[in-house]
Amino acid sequence: MKRAIYIRPVGDIAPKAIHWLQHDLRSYLNMPVEVMENMEIPGESFDPARGQFHSTRILKEILLEVPGDALKIQGIIAEDLHIPILTYVFGEAQLGGTASIVSLARLEQTFHGLPHDERLFFGRLHKESLHELGHNFGLVHCHDRRCLMYLSNTIMDVDLKGSGYCRQCFETILATMNGGR
Amino acid sequence: MERKINILIVDDEEIVRESLMNWLKEDGYDVECAANGKKALEKLPERDWTLAMVDLKMPGMDGIQLMDEIKKVRPEISVIIMTAYATVDTAVKAIKKGAHDYIVKPFNPEDVSMVIKKIIEHKKLVQENQYLRKELKKQYRLHDMISKNHEMTEIFDLVRTIAKSNSTVLVQGESGTGKELLARAIHEESPRKHEPFVSVSCASLTETLLETELFGHEKGSFTGADGFKKGKLELAKNGTLFLDEIGDISLKLQMDLLRVLENREFRRVGGSQLLTITSRIIAATNRDLKKAIADGKFRDDLYYRLNVISFQIPPLRSRKEDIPVLVENFIEKFNIEMGKSVEGVSEAAIRMLMDYHWPGNARELRNVIERAMVVTKGKSITEADLHLPTTPEKVSVFGRSLEEVELEHVRFVLESNHWNVLKSASVLDIDRVTLYNKIKKYNLRKPEEEA
Ligand SMILES: [Zn+2]
Ligand SMILES: [Zn+2]
């Protein structure tokens, strides 16, 4: 039976961020959250011309190793991600599927030329991690600006939206969880 | 539920199609892909496509050719051209040829979101406009009256037909249904429209006052009559005389009026000169005149004299389809009067308005909207801005005494008529004395007097 959320660190990543996320997801979703061993960044996902990694390629790699009791699995990567048609993405998820990935790169204030702000960074990680998991649970973008399923194209959008699901989105997630997916 | 937005992506590169499709699906759009122009054209009949995102450079049919083909078959589909930096010039040319927008690969996420949203908003506006125009044609206007109701629109048609004649008209209907508006419309549609429209509210005056009001008086005809005064019958010369609440006049005045109508002649009070009436008479009442006749309170010969042509205006609760139209109309009117820019009412508020039974009819609705427009702080009127009593149709009055229900209703009617006792009594269909007794009994006071 699948029942835990798995975090998969991809490449070099600060353990502190991973552990913080593990506890955050555990308390927010009220279910077991496990951390897997680090995996290497798949070499072919790198685009030298853009200096970014192709998130869809990494997702495919993550899916090669899914623990038997995994409800969802989320890769966490320090590098900047893109999909070929977009200049960047904060993350990617299989809509209604098992895997997702979140990049820490743009969640860092230093990426935007500003001094490091840990509280802000963790707040953004919380939002983006749960946002991508929301897509895994079948949610599309929500029209409620306070909901973390609201579409965020820029880091400002991320900061402006709320840090919880709206009632409707949360109920959808609970229903999907109980459906046993 | 909003209609689904269908997007067709046309690109020869699979990786572009897939990544764009997945990303747009997360945003809740329905997305499908085609690898080339030919396949895209095959997909056109399958769905009600909102927009197509078309790559400019494709083997075989290029983006511009494809756009031309799409426009030939389905001109309503908006086309966004996807292009590389090197071909921006061509993309600009594509806009001139009818593309809605172009977007340079790879896109900034915010740019592509914005371009799509802009197109969808634009389409929505166009659709709403078309819808509104269609709705406006469906509804019917007669001067200040507006309705989509079949019975009402038949009345409007009939008004246009009978307005040319000089026959006396009787308008019946509950208080607040717009009897005076209808009388004015008859006047406006008639050849007398450049002559005066003179209105008399028969219920608001005592018998003697009403008599002089109607017939006028000569100097010294009674104590205090120190001057000569023309009556409304004279003032309405060649125009229209509207006698509101005709069911309330005394039997003596009914007799006088009957004589005037029969002979088309009258004398001023205290006068001897015979004057001729040339005006058209329109009478209105919220009373059941047939019942009043049976009770001996109304002369049947006067009834038949008045009832040459008659209109029965249906109450608002039996033509609820008019509520949104009227609300929109009142908002427009009060926006101008109050210098406000209220845009409409919330869905919950309109539901509330539709559920209410409107004992005071359109006039009560008008008052409710006027009040709401004064108190509202937002762009649209919400439930909180509406002050309606609990509606008997929805809320059970079981377990509450008749007095409680009466108190609440009387207070509401007074409030919605700005404590105008005369108006309120007319809405409640009781006389002023009865209303004053109720105000005293329930110790009702204007809110500002309580302080
Ligand atoms: Zn998303
Ligand atoms: Zn939501």
XYZ file of C-alpha atoms and ligand atoms in Angstrom:
634
model
C 0.000 0.000 0.000
C 1.323 3.417 -0.962
C 1.246 5.796 1.930
C 4.306 8.015 2.369
C 5.511 11.103 0.535
C 9.123 10.684 -0.552
C 11.630 13.481 -0.976
C 14.413 12.766 -3.443
C 17.403 15.117 -3.251
C 18.862 15.552 -6.748
C 22.543 16.494 -6.906
C 24.337 18.456 -4.238
C 21.924 19.990 -1.828
C 22.021 21.455 1.697
C 20.731 18.764 4.119
C 19.184 21.477 6.249
C 16.720 22.419 3.506
C 15.744 18.780 2.990
C 15.154 18.175 6.680
C 13.266 21.369 7.091
C 11.002 20.380 4.188
C 10.513 16.864 5.574
C 9.198 18.237 8.862
C 7.180 20.942 7.182
C 5.377 18.521 4.830
C 4.882 16.008 7.626
C 3.131 18.508 9.848
C 1.207 20.183 7.057
C -0.074 17.044 5.314
C -0.231 14.981 8.490
C 1.321 11.916 6.892
C 4.724 10.192 6.815
C 7.386 11.985 4.779
C 10.586 10.078 4.037
C 13.863 11.254 2.568
C 15.565 9.076 -0.044
C 19.225 8.933 -0.828
C 20.647 11.633 -3.061
C 20.650 10.842 -6.761
C 22.954 12.316 -9.330
C 21.663 14.927 -11.720
C 21.114 13.090 -15.017
C 23.791 14.411 -17.355
C 21.603 14.629 -20.457
C 19.194 16.997 -18.675
C 21.763 19.799 -18.817
C 21.435 22.368 -21.584
C 24.868 23.985 -21.942
C 23.521 26.828 -24.088
C 21.087 27.870 -21.380
C 23.063 26.706 -18.340
C 19.874 25.119 -17.001
C 18.476 21.642 -16.447
C 15.473 20.244 -18.262
C 12.973 19.375 -15.535
C 10.998 16.816 -17.568
C 14.157 14.733 -18.143
C 14.902 14.704 -14.406
C 11.314 13.704 -13.614
C 11.713 10.672 -15.859
C 14.867 9.706 -13.996
C 13.181 10.099 -10.593
C 10.403 7.765 -11.720
C 12.899 4.965 -12.310
C 13.179 4.384 -8.579
C 9.916 4.709 -6.666
C 9.632 3.025 -3.222
C 6.736 0.583 -2.928
C 4.914 2.596 -0.271
C 5.340 5.951 -2.051
C 2.168 7.934 -2.507
C 4.071 10.757 -4.229
C 7.719 11.452 -4.835
C 9.241 14.911 -5.068
C 12.718 15.722 -6.326
C 14.507 18.718 -4.826
C 17.307 20.308 -6.851
C 19.531 23.307 -6.217
C 19.953 24.041 -9.936
C 17.811 26.259 -12.130
C 15.232 24.385 -14.209
C 13.593 24.968 -17.558
C 11.333 23.317 -20.067
C 12.274 23.914 -23.705
C 9.480 26.382 -24.400
C 9.906 28.417 -21.188
C 12.934 30.389 -20.009
C 12.585 28.902 -16.520
C 10.251 26.991 -14.210
C 10.177 26.821 -10.421
C 9.334 23.164 -10.713
C 7.365 20.625 -12.658
C 4.846 17.968 -11.756
C 3.028 15.182 -13.507
C -0.549 16.405 -13.406
C -2.386 13.718 -11.451
C 0.760 11.590 -11.483
C 3.412 10.414 -9.022
C 6.464 12.594 -9.451
C 7.319 16.256 -9.187
C 10.440 18.366 -8.887
C 11.163 21.696 -7.227
C 14.171 23.903 -7.871
C 15.654 25.874 -4.994
C 17.603 28.217 -7.274
C 15.040 30.993 -7.748
C 13.688 30.659 -4.222
C 16.976 32.133 -2.972
C 17.062 35.913 -2.621
C 20.702 35.826 -3.772
C 19.493 34.618 -7.199
C 17.687 37.953 -7.538
C 20.708 39.928 -6.334
C 19.389 40.394 -2.800
C 20.826 39.335 0.579
C 20.050 35.813 1.769
C 16.795 35.554 3.757
C 16.270 32.134 5.297
C 12.726 32.663 6.531
C 11.639 33.865 3.120
C 13.466 30.970 1.452
C 11.748 28.334 3.600
C 8.388 30.010 3.100
C 8.852 29.828 -0.662
C 10.023 26.221 -0.478
C 6.907 25.336 1.498
C 4.663 26.981 -1.112
C 6.370 25.552 -4.197
C 6.738 22.053 -2.777
C 3.059 21.866 -1.840
C 2.110 23.551 -5.129
C 3.799 20.823 -7.204
C 2.390 18.113 -4.931
C -1.022 19.712 -5.510
C -0.574 19.116 -9.254
C 0.317 15.500 -8.454
C -2.985 15.272 -6.618
C -4.700 16.421 -9.787
C -5.177 20.094 -8.966
C -4.858 22.711 -11.689
C -4.194 26.352 -10.917
C -6.657 27.937 -8.554
C -8.277 31.354 -9.128
C -8.077 32.193 -5.429
C -5.081 34.487 -4.935
C -4.737 33.335 -1.344
C -4.398 29.699 -2.384
C -0.965 28.226 -2.968
C -2.318 26.593 -6.130
C -2.524 30.088 -7.629
C -0.289 30.311 -10.713
C 3.080 31.851 -9.937
C 5.110 32.910 -12.938
C 7.481 35.149 -11.015
C 9.024 35.043 -7.562
C 6.797 37.998 -6.700
C 3.738 35.881 -7.505
C 5.107 33.223 -5.159
C 5.509 35.729 -2.342
C 2.106 37.300 -2.897
C 0.034 34.130 -2.730
C -0.926 32.470 0.533
C 0.883 29.550 2.111
C -2.093 27.225 2.426
C -4.523 25.525 0.047
C -7.933 27.091 -0.186
C -10.713 24.972 1.224
C -11.758 23.601 -2.139
C -8.240 22.618 -3.194
C -7.537 21.039 0.170
C -10.729 19.027 0.026
C -9.759 17.749 -3.423
C -6.400 16.642 -2.053
C -7.987 14.880 0.914
C -10.453 13.132 -1.362
C -7.625 11.958 -3.652
C -5.576 10.772 -0.669
C -8.509 8.791 0.674
C -9.095 7.440 -2.811
C -5.717 5.788 -2.219
C -3.817 7.098 -5.224
C -19.397 26.794 -14.587
C -17.125 28.639 -16.972
C -16.695 27.250 -20.446
C -13.520 25.247 -20.998
C -10.766 26.999 -22.898
C -9.510 24.746 -25.703
C -6.006 25.353 -26.951
C -4.423 23.722 -29.990
C -0.613 23.643 -30.112
C 0.976 23.179 -33.521
C 4.731 22.587 -33.592
C 6.947 20.123 -35.391
C 9.169 19.608 -32.337
C 7.716 17.036 -29.987
C 9.575 18.320 -26.949
C 8.101 21.790 -27.447
C 4.580 20.431 -27.898
C 4.787 18.208 -24.841
C 6.315 20.720 -22.451
C 3.981 23.510 -23.483
C 0.975 21.198 -23.286
C 1.823 19.992 -19.782
C 2.459 23.494 -18.579
C -0.828 24.820 -19.997
C -2.737 21.856 -18.576
C -1.535 22.811 -15.106
C -3.210 26.116 -15.707
C -6.506 24.338 -16.292
C -6.717 24.656 -20.064
C -7.795 21.828 -22.330
C -4.861 21.307 -24.630
C -4.164 19.172 -27.679
C -1.223 19.064 -30.040
C -0.631 18.629 -33.741
C 2.785 18.002 -35.290
C 2.111 19.888 -38.524
C -0.338 22.093 -40.368
C -2.135 19.277 -42.119
C -2.829 17.433 -38.858
C -3.894 20.692 -37.226
C -6.488 21.304 -39.952
C -7.823 17.778 -39.457
C -8.333 18.557 -35.777
C -10.277 21.754 -36.385
C -13.760 20.192 -36.536
C -13.169 18.109 -33.400
C -13.623 20.885 -30.875
C -14.689 24.387 -30.148
C -11.107 25.725 -30.188
C -10.532 28.987 -28.385
C -7.051 29.569 -29.683
C -4.236 27.955 -31.636
C -0.561 28.417 -30.796
C 1.205 27.926 -34.084
C 4.938 27.615 -34.717
C 6.101 29.927 -37.467
C 8.722 27.630 -39.019
C 7.454 24.178 -39.852
C 8.244 21.865 -42.739
C 5.472 21.681 -45.327
C 2.879 24.260 -44.382
C 4.406 27.106 -42.361
C 2.694 28.969 -39.529
C 1.390 31.815 -41.670
C -0.081 29.502 -44.288
C -1.691 27.442 -41.539
C -3.138 30.577 -39.964
C -4.671 31.564 -43.305
C -6.247 28.133 -43.617
C -7.588 28.249 -40.057
C -9.065 31.700 -40.637
C -10.835 30.438 -43.767
C -12.609 27.634 -41.914
C -12.865 28.892 -38.340
C -12.379 32.668 -38.214
C -13.378 32.759 -34.524
C -10.198 30.913 -33.465
C -7.472 33.281 -32.259
C -3.983 32.461 -33.490
C -0.760 33.070 -31.579
C 2.401 32.743 -33.643
C 5.370 31.141 -31.882
C 8.671 32.287 -33.262
C 12.415 32.353 -32.696
C 14.234 35.665 -32.275
C 15.545 35.495 -35.822
C 12.077 35.619 -37.341
C 10.390 38.355 -35.302
C 9.962 40.461 -38.464
C 7.913 37.722 -40.072
C 5.889 37.377 -36.901
C 5.056 41.063 -36.967
C 3.872 40.608 -40.541
C 1.722 37.730 -39.311
C -0.035 40.089 -36.910
C -0.883 42.341 -39.823
C -2.357 39.310 -41.556
C -4.647 38.563 -38.607
C -2.656 36.752 -35.929
C -3.723 37.839 -32.455
C -0.238 37.978 -31.069
C 3.197 36.500 -31.404
C 5.513 35.174 -28.776
C 9.243 34.602 -28.928
C 10.749 31.213 -28.030
C 11.647 30.344 -25.348
C 8.873 32.233 -23.591
C 9.014 33.913 -20.255
C 6.316 32.135 -18.249
C 4.664 35.442 -17.341
C 4.592 36.564 -20.990
C 2.854 33.484 -22.285
C 0.344 33.570 -19.405
C -0.407 37.179 -20.150
C -0.795 36.737 -23.903
C -3.254 33.887 -23.413
C -5.199 35.642 -20.665
C -5.445 38.797 -22.764
C -6.949 36.883 -25.661
C -9.404 35.033 -23.441
C -10.499 38.252 -21.724
C -11.014 39.882 -25.067
C -13.104 36.968 -26.319
C -15.171 37.031 -23.148
C -15.876 40.722 -23.590
C -16.947 40.224 -27.173
C -19.218 37.340 -26.171
C -20.713 39.278 -23.266
C -21.389 42.217 -25.543
C -23.110 40.017 -28.068
C -25.130 38.423 -25.297
C -26.131 41.756 -23.821
C -27.159 43.144 -27.178
C -29.285 40.073 -27.778
C -30.844 40.411 -24.335
C -31.582 44.074 -24.906
C -33.466 43.228 -28.033
C -35.492 40.642 -26.159
C -36.572 43.014 -23.474
C -39.037 45.664 -24.228
C -39.229 49.292 -23.299
C -42.099 51.688 -23.101
C -40.758 55.063 -21.962
C -39.634 54.526 -18.369
C -41.054 51.031 -18.221
C -38.962 48.012 -19.026
C -39.892 44.360 -19.076
C -39.144 40.973 -20.521
C -42.408 39.548 -19.292
C -44.861 38.414 -21.919
C -47.923 39.898 -20.214
C -46.147 43.213 -19.781
C -44.931 43.408 -23.353
C -48.470 42.756 -24.520
C -49.580 45.684 -22.391
C -46.869 47.811 -24.004
C -48.122 46.863 -27.453
C -51.692 47.628 -26.490
C -50.690 51.029 -25.101
C -49.239 51.976 -28.462
C -52.473 50.998 -30.159
C -54.947 52.720 -27.844
C -52.872 55.840 -27.152
C -54.209 57.524 -30.291
C -57.827 57.300 -29.118
C -59.457 59.539 -26.516
C -61.128 56.785 -24.558
C -60.972 56.755 -20.795
C -58.521 54.214 -19.402
C -58.558 52.320 -16.140
C -55.225 50.975 -14.867
C -55.373 48.369 -12.141
C -52.533 46.773 -10.246
C -50.942 46.536 -6.856
C -49.111 49.474 -5.360
C -45.711 50.021 -6.875
C -46.389 48.178 -10.136
C -46.029 51.372 -12.153
C -49.582 52.497 -12.822
C -48.547 56.123 -13.121
C -45.660 55.205 -15.413
C -48.124 53.437 -17.649
C -50.441 56.451 -17.640
C -47.520 58.682 -18.574
C -46.564 56.283 -21.352
C -50.096 56.455 -22.755
C -49.847 60.237 -22.656
C -46.428 60.238 -24.319
C -47.629 57.933 -27.080
C -50.728 60.007 -27.725
C -51.218 63.073 -29.939
C -51.607 64.998 -26.663
C -47.978 64.496 -25.686
C -47.181 68.224 -26.045
C -50.063 69.116 -23.720
C -49.851 68.826 -19.909
C -49.943 65.552 -17.993
C -51.682 66.363 -14.727
C -51.698 63.913 -11.861
C -53.983 63.851 -8.815
C -53.565 61.429 -5.958
C -57.130 61.017 -4.740
C -56.271 59.172 -1.527
C -54.095 61.894 -0.074
C -56.791 64.550 0.164
C -59.963 65.038 2.142
C -63.205 65.104 0.219
C -63.464 68.932 0.172
C -59.848 69.454 -0.750
C -60.042 66.882 -3.494
C -63.140 68.554 -4.831
C -61.441 71.952 -5.167
C -58.305 70.243 -6.399
C -60.269 68.687 -9.243
C -62.757 71.383 -10.093
C -61.059 74.522 -8.792
C -62.976 77.218 -6.996
C -64.166 80.812 -7.318
C -63.139 83.592 -4.995
C -65.144 83.512 -1.769
C -66.735 80.168 -2.509
C -65.884 78.981 0.986
C -64.095 80.237 4.089
C -60.472 80.787 3.318
C -60.958 80.679 -0.429
C -59.633 84.138 -0.953
C -58.591 83.652 -4.513
C -59.799 81.986 -7.659
C -58.154 78.664 -8.413
C -58.150 76.510 -11.470
C -58.779 72.834 -10.850
C -56.800 69.939 -12.302
C -59.563 69.297 -14.806
C -58.929 72.724 -16.229
C -55.145 72.528 -15.917
C -55.069 69.326 -17.885
C -56.712 71.155 -20.787
C -56.193 69.151 -23.966
C -53.722 66.975 -22.095
C -54.136 63.947 -19.850
C -55.625 63.909 -16.363
C -54.392 61.036 -14.228
C -56.584 60.186 -11.252
C -54.559 57.923 -8.999
C -56.216 55.819 -6.310
C -59.668 56.450 -7.719
C -60.971 53.597 -5.559
C -60.482 55.766 -2.492
C -62.772 58.668 -3.336
C -66.037 59.308 -1.538
C -69.378 58.338 -2.985
C -70.311 62.017 -3.353
C -67.213 62.755 -5.430
C -67.823 59.596 -7.430
C -71.217 61.030 -8.324
C -69.663 64.386 -9.304
C -67.036 62.739 -11.377
C -69.569 60.550 -13.105
C -71.504 63.636 -14.173
C -68.369 65.234 -15.524
C -67.525 62.159 -17.508
C -71.031 61.837 -18.889
C -71.528 65.458 -19.913
C -67.892 66.428 -20.313
C -68.854 69.623 -18.506
C -68.239 70.958 -14.986
C -68.345 74.080 -12.812
C -65.726 75.404 -10.422
C -66.703 75.156 -6.748
C -68.820 78.229 -6.063
C -68.914 79.095 -9.729
C -71.697 79.181 -12.275
C -69.823 79.155 -15.557
C -69.973 75.821 -17.379
C -66.572 74.614 -18.473
C -65.904 71.831 -20.932
C -63.369 69.112 -20.289
C -61.105 68.384 -23.184
C -58.547 66.208 -21.426
C -58.251 62.486 -21.526
C -58.929 60.731 -18.250
C -56.809 57.877 -17.008
C -57.777 56.463 -13.631
C -55.819 53.992 -11.560
C -56.420 51.935 -8.472
C -54.817 49.218 -6.413
C -58.210 48.172 -5.059
C -60.404 45.447 -6.345
C -63.133 47.667 -7.772
C -65.510 44.770 -8.437
C -65.346 43.943 -4.745
C -65.746 47.603 -3.799
C -68.877 47.689 -5.962
C -70.210 44.597 -4.232
C -69.508 46.247 -0.873
C -71.365 49.380 -1.960
C -68.247 51.515 -1.798
C -67.891 52.203 -5.472
C -70.502 53.192 -8.019
C -70.841 50.652 -10.765
C -71.897 53.287 -13.314
C -68.668 55.184 -12.669
C -66.743 51.931 -12.955
C -68.156 51.269 -16.405
C -67.541 54.870 -17.448
C -63.886 54.571 -16.467
C -63.383 51.051 -17.642
C -63.630 51.715 -21.372
C -60.125 50.397 -21.864
C -58.474 48.674 -18.956
C -55.039 47.417 -18.080
C -54.155 45.036 -15.286
C -50.448 45.278 -14.422
C -49.142 41.989 -13.012
C -47.310 42.152 -9.667
C -43.514 41.846 -9.670
C -43.599 38.458 -7.934
C -45.343 36.980 -10.969
C -42.774 38.403 -13.401
C -39.504 37.700 -11.646
C -37.637 37.603 -14.946
C -37.897 41.392 -14.812
C -35.946 41.699 -11.560
C -32.420 41.618 -13.085
C -33.467 43.974 -15.858
C -35.068 46.430 -13.447
C -32.106 46.251 -11.082
C -29.717 47.049 -13.915
C -31.938 49.902 -14.988
C -32.181 51.366 -11.477
C -28.425 51.099 -10.956
C -27.829 52.985 -14.183
C -30.292 55.662 -13.149
C -28.933 56.083 -9.606
C -25.334 56.055 -10.844
C -26.162 59.198 -12.780
C -28.193 60.734 -9.958
C -25.685 59.952 -7.210
C -22.551 60.315 -9.286
C -21.572 56.744 -8.441
C -20.108 53.980 -10.567
C -21.693 50.839 -9.199
C -21.267 48.104 -11.786
C -23.874 45.578 -10.743
C -25.033 43.187 -8.064
C -23.324 40.070 -6.763
C -24.753 36.694 -7.700
C -25.830 36.035 -4.116
C -27.545 39.404 -3.986
C -29.471 38.808 -7.184
C -30.555 35.408 -5.854
C -31.793 37.123 -2.704
C -33.714 39.656 -4.776
C -35.242 36.904 -6.894
C -36.328 34.975 -3.805
C -38.098 37.866 -2.149
C -41.856 38.243 -2.763
C -41.956 42.041 -3.330
C -45.177 43.181 -1.689
C -44.294 46.737 -2.757
C -43.479 45.643 -6.322
C -41.076 47.546 -8.618
C -41.260 50.628 -6.397
C -40.094 48.613 -3.427
C -37.291 47.145 -5.549
C -36.319 50.646 -6.597
C -36.138 51.763 -2.975
C -34.103 48.734 -1.958
C -31.606 49.398 -4.761
C -31.473 53.103 -3.984
C -30.691 52.354 -0.347
C -28.129 49.701 -1.304
C -26.387 52.150 -3.620
C -26.090 54.654 -0.813
C -24.594 52.149 1.636
C -22.450 50.022 -0.679
C -18.732 50.495 -0.406
C -17.740 48.278 -3.295
C -18.103 48.241 -7.057
C -21.126 46.000 -6.810
C -24.066 45.608 -4.485
C -23.740 42.599 -2.202
C -26.149 40.740 0.052
C -24.997 42.822 2.994
C -26.096 46.006 1.223
C -29.650 44.765 0.771
C -32.149 45.211 3.529
C -34.966 42.815 2.898
C -37.215 41.345 5.575
C -37.068 37.585 5.896
C -39.113 36.395 2.999
C -42.307 34.560 3.832
C -41.731 32.296 0.838
C -38.450 31.071 2.254
C -38.663 31.441 5.980
C -41.379 29.829 7.937
C -43.317 32.164 10.156
C -44.479 29.287 12.296
C -43.790 29.839 15.957
C -44.007 33.584 15.555
C -47.010 35.601 16.501
C -48.999 37.510 13.930
C -47.965 40.681 15.721
C -44.267 39.907 15.385
C -44.618 39.313 11.676
C -46.758 42.413 11.266
C -44.335 44.564 13.234
C -41.425 43.419 11.106
C -43.262 43.984 7.868
C -44.593 47.415 8.830
C -41.139 48.512 9.935
C -39.618 47.279 6.705
C -42.129 49.048 4.513
C -41.654 52.277 6.473
C -37.892 51.990 6.167
C -37.943 51.266 2.496
C -40.182 54.286 1.940
C -37.972 56.577 4.026
C -40.707 56.786 6.661
C -43.099 58.425 4.259
C -46.352 57.403 5.905
C -48.498 58.077 2.881
C -46.345 55.960 0.576
C -45.992 53.218 3.176
C -49.731 53.067 3.776
C -50.239 52.712 0.046
C -47.678 49.888 -0.179
C -49.321 48.155 2.782
C -52.710 48.816 1.247
C -54.134 50.326 4.446
C -55.161 53.890 5.166
C -52.974 56.389 6.964
C -54.928 56.328 10.196
C -54.537 52.556 10.439
C -50.813 52.895 9.776
C -50.451 55.625 12.404
C -52.192 53.351 14.887
C -49.773 50.562 14.090
C -46.771 52.877 14.449
C -48.087 53.898 17.850
C -48.924 50.335 18.872
C -45.454 49.010 18.010
C -43.708 52.155 19.142
C -41.921 52.462 15.795
C -39.556 55.372 15.298
C -37.214 56.621 12.657
C -33.707 55.405 13.623
C -32.262 58.931 14.012
C -35.026 59.830 16.474
C -33.950 57.096 18.839
C -30.592 58.638 19.567
Zn 1.530 25.140 -11.052
Zn -7.262 26.727 -4.358
